[in-house]
CSV table of C-alpha atoms and ligand atoms in Angstrom, one decimal:
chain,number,residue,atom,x,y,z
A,1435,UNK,CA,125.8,142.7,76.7
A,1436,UNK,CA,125.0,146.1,75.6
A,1437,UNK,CA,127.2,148.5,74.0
A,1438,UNK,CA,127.1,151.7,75.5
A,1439,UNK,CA,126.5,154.4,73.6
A,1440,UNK,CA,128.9,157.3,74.0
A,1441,UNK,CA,126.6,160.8,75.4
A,1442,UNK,CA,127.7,163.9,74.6
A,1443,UNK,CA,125.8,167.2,76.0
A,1444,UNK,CA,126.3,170.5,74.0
A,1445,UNK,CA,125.2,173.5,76.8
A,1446,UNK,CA,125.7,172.6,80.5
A,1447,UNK,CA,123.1,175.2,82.5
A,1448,UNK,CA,120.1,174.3,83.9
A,1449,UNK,CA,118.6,171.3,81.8
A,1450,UNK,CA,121.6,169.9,81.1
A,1451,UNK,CA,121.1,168.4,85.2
A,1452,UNK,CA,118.3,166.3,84.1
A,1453,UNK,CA,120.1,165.2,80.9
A,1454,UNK,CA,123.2,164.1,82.9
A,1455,UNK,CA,121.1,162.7,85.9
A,1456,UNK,CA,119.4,160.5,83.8
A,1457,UNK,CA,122.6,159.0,81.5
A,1458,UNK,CA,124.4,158.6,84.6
A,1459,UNK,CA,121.8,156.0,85.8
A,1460,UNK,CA,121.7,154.3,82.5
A,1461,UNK,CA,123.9,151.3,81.3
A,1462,UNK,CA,122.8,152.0,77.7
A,1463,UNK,CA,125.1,155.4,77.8
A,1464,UNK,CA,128.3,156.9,79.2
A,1465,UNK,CA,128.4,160.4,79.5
A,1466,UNK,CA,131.8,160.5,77.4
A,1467,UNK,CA,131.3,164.4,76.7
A,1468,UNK,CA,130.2,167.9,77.7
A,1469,UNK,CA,130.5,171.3,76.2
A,1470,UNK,CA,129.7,175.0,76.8
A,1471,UNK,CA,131.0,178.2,75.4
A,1472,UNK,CA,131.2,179.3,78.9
A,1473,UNK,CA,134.4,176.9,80.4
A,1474,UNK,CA,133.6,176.7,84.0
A,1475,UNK,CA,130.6,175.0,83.4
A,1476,UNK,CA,131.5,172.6,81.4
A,1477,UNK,CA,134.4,171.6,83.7
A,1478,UNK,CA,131.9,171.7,86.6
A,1479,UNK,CA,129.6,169.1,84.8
A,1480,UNK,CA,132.6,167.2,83.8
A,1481,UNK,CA,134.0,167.3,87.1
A,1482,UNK,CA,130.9,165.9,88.7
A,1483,UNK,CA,130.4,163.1,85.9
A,1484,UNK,CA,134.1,162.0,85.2
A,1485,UNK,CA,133.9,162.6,81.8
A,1486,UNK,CA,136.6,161.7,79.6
A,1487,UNK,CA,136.8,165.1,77.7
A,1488,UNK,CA,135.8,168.9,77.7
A,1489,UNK,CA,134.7,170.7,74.7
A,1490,UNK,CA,133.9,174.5,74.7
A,1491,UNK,CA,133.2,174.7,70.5
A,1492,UNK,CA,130.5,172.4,69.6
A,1493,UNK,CA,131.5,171.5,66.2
A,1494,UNK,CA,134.9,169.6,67.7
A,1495,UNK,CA,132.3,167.5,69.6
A,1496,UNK,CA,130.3,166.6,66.5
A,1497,UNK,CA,133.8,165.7,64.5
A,1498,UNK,CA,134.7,163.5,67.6
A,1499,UNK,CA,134.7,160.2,66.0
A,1500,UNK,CA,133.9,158.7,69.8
A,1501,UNK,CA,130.4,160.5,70.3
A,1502,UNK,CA,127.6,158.2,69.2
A,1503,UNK,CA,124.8,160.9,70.6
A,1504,UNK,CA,124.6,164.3,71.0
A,1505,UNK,CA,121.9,166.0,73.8
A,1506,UNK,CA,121.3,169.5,72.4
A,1507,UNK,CA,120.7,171.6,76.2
A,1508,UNK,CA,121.1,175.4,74.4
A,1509,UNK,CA,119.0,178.3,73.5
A,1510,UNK,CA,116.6,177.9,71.5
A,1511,UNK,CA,118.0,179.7,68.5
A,1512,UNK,CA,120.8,177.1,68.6
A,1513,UNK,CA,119.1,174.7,68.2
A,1514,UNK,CA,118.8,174.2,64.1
A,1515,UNK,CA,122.1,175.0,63.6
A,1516,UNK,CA,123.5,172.6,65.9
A,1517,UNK,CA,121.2,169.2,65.2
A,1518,UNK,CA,121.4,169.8,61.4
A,1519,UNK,CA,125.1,170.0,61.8
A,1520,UNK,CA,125.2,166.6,63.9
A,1521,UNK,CA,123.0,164.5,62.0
A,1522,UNK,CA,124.6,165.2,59.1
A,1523,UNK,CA,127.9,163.9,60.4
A,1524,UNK,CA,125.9,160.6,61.7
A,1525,UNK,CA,125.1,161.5,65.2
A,1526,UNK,CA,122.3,160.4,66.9
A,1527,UNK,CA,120.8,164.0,68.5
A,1528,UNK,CA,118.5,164.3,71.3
A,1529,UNK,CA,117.5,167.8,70.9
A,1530,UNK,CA,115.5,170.5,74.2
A,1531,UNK,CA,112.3,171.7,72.9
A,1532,UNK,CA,111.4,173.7,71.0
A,1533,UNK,CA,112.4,171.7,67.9
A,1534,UNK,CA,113.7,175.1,65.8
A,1535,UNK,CA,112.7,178.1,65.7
A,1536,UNK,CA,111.2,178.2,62.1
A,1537,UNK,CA,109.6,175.5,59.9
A,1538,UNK,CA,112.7,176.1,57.7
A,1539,UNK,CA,115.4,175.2,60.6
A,1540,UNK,CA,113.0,172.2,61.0
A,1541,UNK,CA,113.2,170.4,57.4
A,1542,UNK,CA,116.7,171.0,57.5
A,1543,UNK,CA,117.1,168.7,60.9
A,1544,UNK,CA,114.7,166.5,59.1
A,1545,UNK,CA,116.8,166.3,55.5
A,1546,UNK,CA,120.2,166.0,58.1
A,1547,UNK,CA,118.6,162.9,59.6
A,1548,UNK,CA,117.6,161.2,56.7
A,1549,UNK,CA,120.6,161.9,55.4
A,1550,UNK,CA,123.1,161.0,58.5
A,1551,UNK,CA,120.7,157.6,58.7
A,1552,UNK,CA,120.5,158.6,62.7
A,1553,UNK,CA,117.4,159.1,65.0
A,1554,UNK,CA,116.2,162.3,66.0
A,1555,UNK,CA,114.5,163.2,69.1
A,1556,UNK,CA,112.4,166.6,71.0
A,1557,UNK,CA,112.2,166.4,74.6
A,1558,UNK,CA,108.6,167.2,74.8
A,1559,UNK,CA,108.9,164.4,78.5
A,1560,UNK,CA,105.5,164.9,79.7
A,1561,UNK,CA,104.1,163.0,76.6
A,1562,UNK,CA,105.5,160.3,78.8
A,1563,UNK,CA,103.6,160.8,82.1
A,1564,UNK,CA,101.6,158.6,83.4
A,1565,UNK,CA,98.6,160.6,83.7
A,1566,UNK,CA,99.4,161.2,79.7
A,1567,UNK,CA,99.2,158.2,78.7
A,1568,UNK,CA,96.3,157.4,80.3
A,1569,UNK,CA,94.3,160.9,78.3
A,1570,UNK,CA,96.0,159.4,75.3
A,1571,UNK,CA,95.0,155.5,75.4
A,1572,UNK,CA,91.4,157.1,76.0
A,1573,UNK,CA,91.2,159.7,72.9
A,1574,UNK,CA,92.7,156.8,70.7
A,1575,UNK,CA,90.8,153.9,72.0
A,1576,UNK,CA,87.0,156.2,70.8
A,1577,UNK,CA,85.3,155.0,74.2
A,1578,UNK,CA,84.4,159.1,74.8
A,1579,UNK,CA,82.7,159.6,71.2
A,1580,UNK,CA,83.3,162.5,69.2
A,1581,UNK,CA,85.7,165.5,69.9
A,1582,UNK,CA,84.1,168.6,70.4
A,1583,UNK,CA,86.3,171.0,71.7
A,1584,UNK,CA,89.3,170.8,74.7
A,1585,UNK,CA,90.9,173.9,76.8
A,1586,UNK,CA,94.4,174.5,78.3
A,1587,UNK,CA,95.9,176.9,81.7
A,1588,UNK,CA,99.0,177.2,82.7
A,1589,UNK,CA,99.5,180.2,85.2
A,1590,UNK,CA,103.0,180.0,85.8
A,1591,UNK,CA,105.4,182.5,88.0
A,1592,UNK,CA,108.6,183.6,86.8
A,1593,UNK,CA,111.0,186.5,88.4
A,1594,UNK,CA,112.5,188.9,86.5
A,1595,UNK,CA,115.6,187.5,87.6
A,1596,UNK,CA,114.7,184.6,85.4
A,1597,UNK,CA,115.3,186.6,82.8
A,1598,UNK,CA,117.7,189.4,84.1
A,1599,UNK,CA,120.5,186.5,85.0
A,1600,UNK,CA,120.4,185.0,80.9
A,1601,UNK,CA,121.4,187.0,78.0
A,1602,UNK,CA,119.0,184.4,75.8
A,1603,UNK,CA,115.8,184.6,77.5
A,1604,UNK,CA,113.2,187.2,77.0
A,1605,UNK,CA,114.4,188.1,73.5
A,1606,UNK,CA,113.0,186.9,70.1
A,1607,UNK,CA,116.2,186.4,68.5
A,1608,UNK,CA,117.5,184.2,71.8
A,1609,UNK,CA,114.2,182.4,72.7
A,1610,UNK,CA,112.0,183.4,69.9
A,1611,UNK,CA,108.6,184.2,72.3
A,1612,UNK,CA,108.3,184.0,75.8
A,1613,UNK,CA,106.0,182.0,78.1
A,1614,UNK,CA,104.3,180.1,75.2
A,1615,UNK,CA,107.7,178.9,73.2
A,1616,UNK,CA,109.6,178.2,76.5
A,1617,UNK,CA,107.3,177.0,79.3
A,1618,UNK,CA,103.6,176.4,78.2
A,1619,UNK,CA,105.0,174.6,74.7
A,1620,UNK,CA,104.5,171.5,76.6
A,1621,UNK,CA,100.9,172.1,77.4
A,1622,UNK,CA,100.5,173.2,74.0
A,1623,UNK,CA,101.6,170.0,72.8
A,1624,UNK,CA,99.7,167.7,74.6
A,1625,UNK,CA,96.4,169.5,73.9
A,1626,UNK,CA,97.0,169.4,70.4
A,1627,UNK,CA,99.0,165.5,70.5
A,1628,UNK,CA,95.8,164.5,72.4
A,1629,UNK,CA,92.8,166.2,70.3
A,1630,UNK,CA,93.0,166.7,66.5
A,1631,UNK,CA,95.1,168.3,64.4
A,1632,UNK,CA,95.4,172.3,64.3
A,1633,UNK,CA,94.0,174.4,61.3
A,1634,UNK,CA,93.7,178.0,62.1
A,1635,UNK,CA,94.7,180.3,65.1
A,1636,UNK,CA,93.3,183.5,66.6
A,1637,UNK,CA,96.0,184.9,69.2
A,1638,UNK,CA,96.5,187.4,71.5
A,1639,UNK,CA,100.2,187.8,72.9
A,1640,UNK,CA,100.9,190.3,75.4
A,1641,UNK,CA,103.4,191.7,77.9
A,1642,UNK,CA,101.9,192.5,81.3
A,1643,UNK,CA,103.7,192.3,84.1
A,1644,UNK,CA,107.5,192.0,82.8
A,1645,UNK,CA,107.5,194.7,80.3
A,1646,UNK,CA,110.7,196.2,81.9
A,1647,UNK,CA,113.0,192.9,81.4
A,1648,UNK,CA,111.6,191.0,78.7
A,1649,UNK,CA,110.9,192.1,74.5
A,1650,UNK,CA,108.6,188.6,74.4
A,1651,UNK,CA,105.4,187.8,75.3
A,1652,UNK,CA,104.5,186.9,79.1
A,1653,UNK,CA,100.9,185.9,79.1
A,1654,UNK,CA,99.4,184.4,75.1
A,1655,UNK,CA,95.7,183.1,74.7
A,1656,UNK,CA,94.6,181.4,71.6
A,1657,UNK,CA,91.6,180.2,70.2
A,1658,UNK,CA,92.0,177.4,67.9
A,1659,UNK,CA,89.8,175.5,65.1
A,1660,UNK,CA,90.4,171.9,64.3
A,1661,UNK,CA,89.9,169.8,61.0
A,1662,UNK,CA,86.6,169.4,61.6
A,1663,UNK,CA,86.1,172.5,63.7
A,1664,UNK,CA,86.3,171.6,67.1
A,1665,UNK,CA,86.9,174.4,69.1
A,1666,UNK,CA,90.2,174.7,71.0
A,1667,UNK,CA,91.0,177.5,74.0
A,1668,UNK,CA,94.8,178.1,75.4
A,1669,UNK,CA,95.8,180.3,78.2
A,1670,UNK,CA,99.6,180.9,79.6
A,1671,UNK,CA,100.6,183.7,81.8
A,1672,UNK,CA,104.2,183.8,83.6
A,1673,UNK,CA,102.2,186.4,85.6
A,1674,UNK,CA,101.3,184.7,88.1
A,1675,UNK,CA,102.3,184.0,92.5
A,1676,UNK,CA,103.4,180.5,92.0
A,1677,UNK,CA,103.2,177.6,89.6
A,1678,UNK,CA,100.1,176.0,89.6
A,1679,UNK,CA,99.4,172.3,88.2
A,1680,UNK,CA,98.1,172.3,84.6
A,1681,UNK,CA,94.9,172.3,83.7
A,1682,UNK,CA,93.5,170.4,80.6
A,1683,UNK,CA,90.1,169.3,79.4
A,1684,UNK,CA,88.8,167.3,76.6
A,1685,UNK,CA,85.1,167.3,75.7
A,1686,UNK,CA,83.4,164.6,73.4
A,1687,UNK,CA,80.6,163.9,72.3
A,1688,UNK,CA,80.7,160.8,75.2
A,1689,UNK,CA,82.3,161.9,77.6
A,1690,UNK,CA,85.1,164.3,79.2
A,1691,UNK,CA,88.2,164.0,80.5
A,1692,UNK,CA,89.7,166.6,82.9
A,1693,UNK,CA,93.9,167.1,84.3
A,1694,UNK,CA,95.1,169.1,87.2
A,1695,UNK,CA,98.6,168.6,87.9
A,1696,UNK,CA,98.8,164.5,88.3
A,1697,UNK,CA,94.8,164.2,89.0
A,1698,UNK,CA,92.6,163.1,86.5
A,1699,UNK,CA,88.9,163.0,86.2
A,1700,UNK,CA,87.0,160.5,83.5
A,1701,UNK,CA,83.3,161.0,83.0
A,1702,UNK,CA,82.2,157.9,80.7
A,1703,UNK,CA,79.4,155.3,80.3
A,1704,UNK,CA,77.1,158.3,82.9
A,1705,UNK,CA,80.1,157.7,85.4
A,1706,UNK,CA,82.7,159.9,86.7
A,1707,UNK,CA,86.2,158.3,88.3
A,1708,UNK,CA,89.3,160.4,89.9
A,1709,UNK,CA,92.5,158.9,89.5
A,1710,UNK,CA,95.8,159.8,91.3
A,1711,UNK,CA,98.8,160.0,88.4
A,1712,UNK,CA,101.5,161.2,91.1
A,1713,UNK,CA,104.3,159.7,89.9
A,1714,UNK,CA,107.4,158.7,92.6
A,1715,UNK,CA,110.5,159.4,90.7
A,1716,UNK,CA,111.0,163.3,90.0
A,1717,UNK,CA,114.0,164.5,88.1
A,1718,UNK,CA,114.4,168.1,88.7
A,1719,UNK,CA,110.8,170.7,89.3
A,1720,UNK,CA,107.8,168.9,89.4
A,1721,UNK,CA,106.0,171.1,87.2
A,1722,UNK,CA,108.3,170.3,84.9
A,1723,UNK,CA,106.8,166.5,84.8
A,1724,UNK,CA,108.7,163.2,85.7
A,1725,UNK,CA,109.3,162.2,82.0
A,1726,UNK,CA,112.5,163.3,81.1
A,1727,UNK,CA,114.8,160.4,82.6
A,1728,UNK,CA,112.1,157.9,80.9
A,1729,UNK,CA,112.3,159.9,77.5
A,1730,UNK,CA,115.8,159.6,77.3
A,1731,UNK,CA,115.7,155.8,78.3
A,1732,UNK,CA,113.3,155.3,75.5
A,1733,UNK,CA,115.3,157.4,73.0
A,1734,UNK,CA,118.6,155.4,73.6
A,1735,UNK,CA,116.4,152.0,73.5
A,1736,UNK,CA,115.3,153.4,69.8
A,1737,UNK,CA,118.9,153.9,68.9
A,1738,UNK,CA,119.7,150.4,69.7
A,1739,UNK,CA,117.0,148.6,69.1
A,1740,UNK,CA,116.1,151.1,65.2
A,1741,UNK,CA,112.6,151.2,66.8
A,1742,UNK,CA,111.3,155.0,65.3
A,1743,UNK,CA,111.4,157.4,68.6
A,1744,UNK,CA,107.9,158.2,69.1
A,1745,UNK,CA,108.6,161.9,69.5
A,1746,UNK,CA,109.9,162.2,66.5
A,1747,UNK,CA,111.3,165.5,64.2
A,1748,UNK,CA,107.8,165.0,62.4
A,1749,UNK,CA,105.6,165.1,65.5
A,1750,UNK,CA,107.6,168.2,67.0
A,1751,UNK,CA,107.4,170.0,63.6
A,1752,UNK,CA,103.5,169.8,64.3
A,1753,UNK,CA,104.5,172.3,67.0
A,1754,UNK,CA,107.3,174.3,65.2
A,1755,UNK,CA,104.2,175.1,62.7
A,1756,UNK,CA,101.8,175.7,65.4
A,1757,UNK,CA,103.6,178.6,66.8
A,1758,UNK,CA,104.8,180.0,64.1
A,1759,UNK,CA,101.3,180.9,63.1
A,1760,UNK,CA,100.1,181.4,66.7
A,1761,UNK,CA,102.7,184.4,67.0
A,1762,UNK,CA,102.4,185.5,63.4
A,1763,UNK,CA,98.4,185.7,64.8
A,1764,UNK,CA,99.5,188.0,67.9
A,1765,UNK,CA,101.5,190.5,66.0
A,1766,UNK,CA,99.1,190.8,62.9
A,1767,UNK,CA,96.1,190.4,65.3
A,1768,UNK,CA,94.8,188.4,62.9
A,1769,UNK,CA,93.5,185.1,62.1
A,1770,UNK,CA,96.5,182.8,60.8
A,1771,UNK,CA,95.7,179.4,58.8
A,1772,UNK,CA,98.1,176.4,59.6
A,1773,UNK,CA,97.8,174.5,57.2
A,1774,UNK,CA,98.9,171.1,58.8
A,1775,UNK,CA,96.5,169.1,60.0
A,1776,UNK,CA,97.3,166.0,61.7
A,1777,UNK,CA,100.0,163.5,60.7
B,512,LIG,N1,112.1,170.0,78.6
B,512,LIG,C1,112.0,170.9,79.6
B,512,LIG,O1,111.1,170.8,80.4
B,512,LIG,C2,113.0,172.0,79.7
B,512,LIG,C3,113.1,172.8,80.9
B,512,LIG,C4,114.0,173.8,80.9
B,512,LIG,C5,114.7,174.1,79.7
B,512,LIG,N2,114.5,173.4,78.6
B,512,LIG,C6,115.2,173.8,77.4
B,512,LIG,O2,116.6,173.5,77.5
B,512,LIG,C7,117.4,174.4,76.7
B,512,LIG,C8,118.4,175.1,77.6
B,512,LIG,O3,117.7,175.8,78.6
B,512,LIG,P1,118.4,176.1,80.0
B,512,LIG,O4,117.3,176.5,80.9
B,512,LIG,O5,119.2,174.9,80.4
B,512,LIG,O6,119.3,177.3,79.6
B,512,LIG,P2,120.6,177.8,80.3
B,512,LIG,O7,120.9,179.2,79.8
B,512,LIG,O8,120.6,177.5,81.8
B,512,LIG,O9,121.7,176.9,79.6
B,512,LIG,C9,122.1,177.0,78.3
B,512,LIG,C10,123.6,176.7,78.2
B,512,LIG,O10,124.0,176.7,76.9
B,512,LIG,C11,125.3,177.3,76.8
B,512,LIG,N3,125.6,177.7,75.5
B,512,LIG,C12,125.2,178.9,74.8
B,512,LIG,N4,125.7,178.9,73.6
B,512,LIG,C13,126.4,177.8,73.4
B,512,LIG,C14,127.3,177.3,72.3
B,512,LIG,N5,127.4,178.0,71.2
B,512,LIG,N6,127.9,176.2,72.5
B,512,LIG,C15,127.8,175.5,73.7
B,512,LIG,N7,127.1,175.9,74.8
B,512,LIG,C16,126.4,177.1,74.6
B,512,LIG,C17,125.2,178.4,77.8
B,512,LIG,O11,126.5,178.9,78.2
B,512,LIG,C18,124.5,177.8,79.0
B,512,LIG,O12,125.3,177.2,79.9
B,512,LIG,C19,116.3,175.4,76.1
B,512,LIG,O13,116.0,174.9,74.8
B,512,LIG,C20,115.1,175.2,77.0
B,512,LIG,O14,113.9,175.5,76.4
B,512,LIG,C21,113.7,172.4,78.6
């Protein structure tokens, strides 16, 4: 029989629902923990998932010698702080995106896990939908040739309420950017996860339509050169009347690949295919992507099993990097070297 590991989640607002929705239909975990600063929603969460303690000061939940994980479910400026300080005292952490705010926060999670001996994984979930792994088998099997060049939307809609209701988001010290750090990261991710790695980034960040409630960007494009300069576009806007499915599309030398929302189109061997990636379980908003309850299956399977977690600190560094130089692009207007490259 399987031991279960003891969960612990550290912030209990709006993502913390997926986290707890998913380890309460595990038997690899017990949700043994949750914490916020703010009480009543840590006893609300607590309430609703029988937990066996409360915490509102993180640090007495990383010295609780019971808690074998730790979900990390706060702003984004928290995050560094927070995972470096639990790996180092031998926690597992499963950490929100983005990874850190700076490449500095990053190596120090990084030197805290190899350190602590622990796993440490980003919740970048819609690596792990299906319609993903498809677009990924196909890049990494070579069947579509040479990359050329790929292109990203994501036309998204948020209130200013969204941002009025959190003292967090919309600021730079809080959230560190806007509508590319918080919602299009994920795109981000998978058009650079899926395609080559990143060298150099031309950006334009701007604030069009929330100027009055936000300091941060709402709507970035990018232009982006790979290693061996395939050409890379991006374009996020919170700007727009509702959320609209993805878009992403791959050219090689062989063939294309094309994604809208769960729908993917193949063009190969002189033949085009459609293919419906619709997905039936859905924890939390759709546009979010179905991956986070399998994520955080596979994450606890790697902490039992030592298997590496495939997103690992490394592969969500790639990202930490990438923005970095994608804002330091928009506010020097500028073109801004990476420096990374894949792997
Ligand atoms: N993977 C995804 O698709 C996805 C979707 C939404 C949010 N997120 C991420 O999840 C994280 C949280 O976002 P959210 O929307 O749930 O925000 P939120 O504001 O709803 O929740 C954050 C919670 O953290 C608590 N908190 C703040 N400081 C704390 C501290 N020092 N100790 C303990 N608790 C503290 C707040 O009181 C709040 O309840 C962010 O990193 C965000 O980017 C990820």
């Amino acid at each position: 029989m399987i031991e279960r590991k003891k969960a612990a989640v550290i912030g209990c607002g709006m993502i913390s629902k997926n986290h707890l929705k998913a380890l309460n239909n595990m038997e690899q975990a017990e949700i043994y923990t949750v914490c916020d600063i703010e009480k009543e929603k840590a006893v609300k969460a607590g309430e609703e998932y029988s937990v066996h303690k409360i915490y509102e000061d993180y640090k007495e939940v990383i010295s609780d010698p019971h808690v074998d994980v730790i979900h990390i479910c706060t702003p984004h400026n928290l995050h560094g702080t927070m995972a470096a300080e639990a790996l180092a005292a031998g926690k597992h952490v499963l950490c929100e995106k983005p990874m850190a705010l700076t490449e500095a926060e990053a190596r120090a999670m990084v030197k805290a896990r190899d350190q602590g001996g622990v796993q440490l994984g980003i919740c970048f979930q819609n690596r792990y939908n299906e319609a993903s792994v498809y677009l990924k088998q196909m890049m990494d099997s070579g069947k579509l040739g040479t990359l050329l060049g790929a292109r990203a939307q994501v036309t998204w809609n948020r209130k200013p309420e969204y941002y009025e209701n959190s003292p967090w988001r919309g600021r730079w010290e809080g959230e560190g950017g806007g509508v590319l750090i918080n919602q299009a990261i994920h795109t981000l991710d998978l058009l650079q996860w899926l395609t080559c790695g990143i060298k150099k980034v031309q950006a334009d960040i701007s604030t069009k339509r929330l100027k009055s409630v936000i300091e941060v960007e709402d709507t970035v494009d990018i232009l982006m050169f790979g290693e061996h300069e395939e050409r890379l576009l991006f374009y996020a806007t919170n700007c727009y009347v509702k959320n609209s499915p993805v878009e992403l599309e791959i050219i090689c030398s062989g063939g294309s690949l094309k994604l809208e929302g769960n729908q993917v189109i193949t063009e190969a061997d002189g033949k085009v295919t459609r293919a419906d990636y619709t997905s039936g379980s859905v924890l939390g908003k759709d546009y979010w992507g179905s991956g986070h309850g399998i994520l955080i299956r596979d994450f606890y399977e790697c902490v039992e099993t030592g298997r590496p977690f495939p997103v690992s600190a490394e592969e969500a560094m790639k990202m930490v990097k990438l923005l970095e130089a994608v804002y330091q692009s928009g506010k020097t207007r500028t073109a801004v070297e990476v420096g990374t490259g894949k792997g």
